[in-house]
PDB file of C-alpha atoms in Angstrom:
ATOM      1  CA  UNK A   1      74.246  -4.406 -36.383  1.00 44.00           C
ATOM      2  CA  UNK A   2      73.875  -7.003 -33.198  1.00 48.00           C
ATOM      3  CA  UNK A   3      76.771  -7.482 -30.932  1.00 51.00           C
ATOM      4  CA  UNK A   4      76.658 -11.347 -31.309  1.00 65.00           C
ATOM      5  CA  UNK A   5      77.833 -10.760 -35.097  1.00 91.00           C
ATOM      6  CA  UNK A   6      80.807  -8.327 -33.672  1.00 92.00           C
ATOM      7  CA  UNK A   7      84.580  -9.772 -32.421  1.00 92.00           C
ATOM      8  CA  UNK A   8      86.525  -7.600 -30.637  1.00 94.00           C
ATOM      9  CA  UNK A   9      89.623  -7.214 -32.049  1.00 94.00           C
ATOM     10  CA  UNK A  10      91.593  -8.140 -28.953  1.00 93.00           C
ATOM     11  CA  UNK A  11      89.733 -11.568 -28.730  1.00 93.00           C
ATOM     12  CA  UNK A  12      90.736 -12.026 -32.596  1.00 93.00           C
ATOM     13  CA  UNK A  13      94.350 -11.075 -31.631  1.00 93.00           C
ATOM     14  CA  UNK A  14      94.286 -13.434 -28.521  1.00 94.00           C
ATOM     15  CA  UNK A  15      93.098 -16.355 -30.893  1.00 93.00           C
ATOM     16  CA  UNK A  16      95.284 -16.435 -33.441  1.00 92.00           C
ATOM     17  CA  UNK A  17      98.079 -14.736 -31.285  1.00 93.00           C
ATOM     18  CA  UNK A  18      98.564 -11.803 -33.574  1.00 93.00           C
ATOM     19  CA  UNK A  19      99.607  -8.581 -32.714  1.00 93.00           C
ATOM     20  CA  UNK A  20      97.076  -5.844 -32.124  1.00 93.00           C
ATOM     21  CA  UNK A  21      99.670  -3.734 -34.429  1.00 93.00           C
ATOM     22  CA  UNK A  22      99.459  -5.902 -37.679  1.00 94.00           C
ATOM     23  CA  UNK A  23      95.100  -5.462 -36.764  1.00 94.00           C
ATOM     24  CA  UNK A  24      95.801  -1.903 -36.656  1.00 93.00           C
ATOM     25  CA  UNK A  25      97.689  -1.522 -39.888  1.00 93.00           C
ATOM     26  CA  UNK A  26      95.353  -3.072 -41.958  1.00 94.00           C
ATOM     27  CA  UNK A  27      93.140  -0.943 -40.598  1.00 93.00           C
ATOM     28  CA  UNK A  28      95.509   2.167 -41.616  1.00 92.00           C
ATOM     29  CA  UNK A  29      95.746   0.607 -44.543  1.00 91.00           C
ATOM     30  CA  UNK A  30      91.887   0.578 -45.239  1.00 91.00           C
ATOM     31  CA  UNK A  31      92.562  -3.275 -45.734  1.00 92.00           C
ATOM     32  CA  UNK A  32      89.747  -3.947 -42.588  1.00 92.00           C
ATOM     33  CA  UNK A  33      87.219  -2.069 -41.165  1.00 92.00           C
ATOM     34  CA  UNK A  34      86.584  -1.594 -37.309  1.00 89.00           C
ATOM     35  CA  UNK A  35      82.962  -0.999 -35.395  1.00 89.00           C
ATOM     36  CA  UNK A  36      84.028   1.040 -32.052  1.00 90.00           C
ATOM     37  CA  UNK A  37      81.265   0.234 -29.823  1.00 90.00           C
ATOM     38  CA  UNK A  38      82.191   2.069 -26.197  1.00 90.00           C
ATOM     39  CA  UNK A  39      85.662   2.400 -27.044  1.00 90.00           C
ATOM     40  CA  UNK A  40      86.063  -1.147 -27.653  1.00 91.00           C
ATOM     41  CA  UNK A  41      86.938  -1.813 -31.147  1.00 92.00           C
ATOM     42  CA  UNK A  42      85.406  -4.599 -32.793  1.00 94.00           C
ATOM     43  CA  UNK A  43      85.356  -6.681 -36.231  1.00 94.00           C
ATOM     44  CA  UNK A  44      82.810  -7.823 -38.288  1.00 92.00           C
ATOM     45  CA  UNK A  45      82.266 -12.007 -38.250  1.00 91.00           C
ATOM     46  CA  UNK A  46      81.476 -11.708 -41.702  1.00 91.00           C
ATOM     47  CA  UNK A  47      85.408 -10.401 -42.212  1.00 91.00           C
ATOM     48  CA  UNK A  48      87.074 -12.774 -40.358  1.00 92.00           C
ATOM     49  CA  UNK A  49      87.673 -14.775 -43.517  1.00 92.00           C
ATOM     50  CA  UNK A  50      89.507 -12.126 -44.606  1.00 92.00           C
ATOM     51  CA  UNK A  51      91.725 -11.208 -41.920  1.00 94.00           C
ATOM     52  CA  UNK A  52      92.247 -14.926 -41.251  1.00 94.00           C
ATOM     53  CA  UNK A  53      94.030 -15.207 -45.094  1.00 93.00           C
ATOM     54  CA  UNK A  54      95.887 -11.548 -44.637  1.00 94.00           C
ATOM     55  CA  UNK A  55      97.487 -12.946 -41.177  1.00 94.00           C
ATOM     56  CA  UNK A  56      98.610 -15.551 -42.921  1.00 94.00           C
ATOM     57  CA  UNK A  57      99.917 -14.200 -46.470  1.00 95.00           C
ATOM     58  CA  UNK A  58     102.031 -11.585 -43.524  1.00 95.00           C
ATOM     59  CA  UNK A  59     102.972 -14.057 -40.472  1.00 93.00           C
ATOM     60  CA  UNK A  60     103.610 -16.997 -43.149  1.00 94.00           C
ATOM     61  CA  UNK A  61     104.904 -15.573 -46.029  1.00 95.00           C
ATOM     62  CA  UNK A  62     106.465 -12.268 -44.719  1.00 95.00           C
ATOM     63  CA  UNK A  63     104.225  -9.900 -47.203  1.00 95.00           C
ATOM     64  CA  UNK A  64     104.160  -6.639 -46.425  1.00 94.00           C
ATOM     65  CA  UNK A  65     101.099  -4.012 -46.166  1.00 94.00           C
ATOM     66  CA  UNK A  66     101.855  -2.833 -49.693  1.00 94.00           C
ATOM     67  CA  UNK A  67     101.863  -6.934 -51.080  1.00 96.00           C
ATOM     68  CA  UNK A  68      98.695  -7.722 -49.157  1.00 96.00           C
ATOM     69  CA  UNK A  69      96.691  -4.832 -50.856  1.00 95.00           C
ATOM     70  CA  UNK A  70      98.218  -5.803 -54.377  1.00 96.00           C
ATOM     71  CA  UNK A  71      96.950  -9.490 -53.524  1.00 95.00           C
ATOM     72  CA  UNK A  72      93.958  -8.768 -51.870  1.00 93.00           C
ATOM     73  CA  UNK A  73      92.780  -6.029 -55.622  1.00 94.00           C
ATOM     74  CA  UNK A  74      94.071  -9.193 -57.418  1.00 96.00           C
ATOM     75  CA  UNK A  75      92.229 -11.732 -55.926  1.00 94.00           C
ATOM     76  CA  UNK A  76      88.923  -9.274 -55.759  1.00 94.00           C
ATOM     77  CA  UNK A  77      89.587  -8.550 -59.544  1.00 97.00           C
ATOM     78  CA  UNK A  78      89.648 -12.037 -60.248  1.00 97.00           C
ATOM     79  CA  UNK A  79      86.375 -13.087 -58.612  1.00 96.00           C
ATOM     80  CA  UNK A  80      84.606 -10.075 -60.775  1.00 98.00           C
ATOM     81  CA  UNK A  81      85.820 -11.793 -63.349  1.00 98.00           C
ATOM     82  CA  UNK A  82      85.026 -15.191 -62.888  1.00 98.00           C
ATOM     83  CA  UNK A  83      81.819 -13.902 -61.974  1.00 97.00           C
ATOM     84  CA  UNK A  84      81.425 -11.873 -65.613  1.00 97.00           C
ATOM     85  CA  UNK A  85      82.964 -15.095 -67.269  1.00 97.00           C
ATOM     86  CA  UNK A  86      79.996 -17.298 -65.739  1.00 96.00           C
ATOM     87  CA  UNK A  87      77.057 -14.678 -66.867  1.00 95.00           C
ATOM     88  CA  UNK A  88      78.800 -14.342 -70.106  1.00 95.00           C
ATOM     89  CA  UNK A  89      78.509 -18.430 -70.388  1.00 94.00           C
ATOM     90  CA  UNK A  90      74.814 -18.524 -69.362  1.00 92.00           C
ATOM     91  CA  UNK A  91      73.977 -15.639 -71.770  1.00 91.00           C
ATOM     92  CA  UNK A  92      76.223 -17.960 -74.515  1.00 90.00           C
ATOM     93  CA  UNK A  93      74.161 -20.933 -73.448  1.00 88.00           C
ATOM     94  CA  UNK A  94      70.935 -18.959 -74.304  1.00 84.00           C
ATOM     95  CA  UNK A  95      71.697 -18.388 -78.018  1.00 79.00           C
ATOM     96  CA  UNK A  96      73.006 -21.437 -78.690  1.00 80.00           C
ATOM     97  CA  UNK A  97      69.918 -23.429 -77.163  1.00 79.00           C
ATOM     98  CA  UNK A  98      67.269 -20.908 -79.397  1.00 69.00           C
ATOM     99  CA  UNK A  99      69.121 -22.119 -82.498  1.00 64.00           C
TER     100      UNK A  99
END
């Protein structure tokens, strides 16, 4: 992986002026996953997304740990889903255009 598409997680935490502990729990929490590159600690860019919407279901809403994994299964459950809901529609599609 290149450094260029690695934030350390201080510079996240300086952005959006969240603690380093609520970066830390999630971690604990298995809810984000760190790169430790000389014993700096980095994210991926590709996860900032992520962390952006679990800063702000915690710092905005007050949800704890516990919520934020129950939202984030949720919200992954629901994408698999709507994912096997649109292949199930093009397969649909298929049949009905044959008859």
């Amino acid at each position: 992986m290149e450094n260029r598409q690695l934030i350390p997680v201080a510079d996240f935490c300086d952005h959006y002026h969240i603690e380093f502990s609520f970066v830390r729990s999630l971690h604990d929490f298995g809810l984000v996953e760190f790169t430790t590159v000389k014993e700096v600690q980095y994210l991926r860019a590709e996860d900032l997304t992520e962390l952006e919407k679990m800063a702000r279901l915690h710092y905005e809403l007050d949800i704890n740990m516990e919520g934020i994994d129950a939202i984030k299964h949720i919200l992954q459950r629901m994408d698999k889903l709507q994912q096997e809901l649109n292949s199930l529609k093009s397969r649909l599609n298929l049949y009905e255009r044959s008859e």
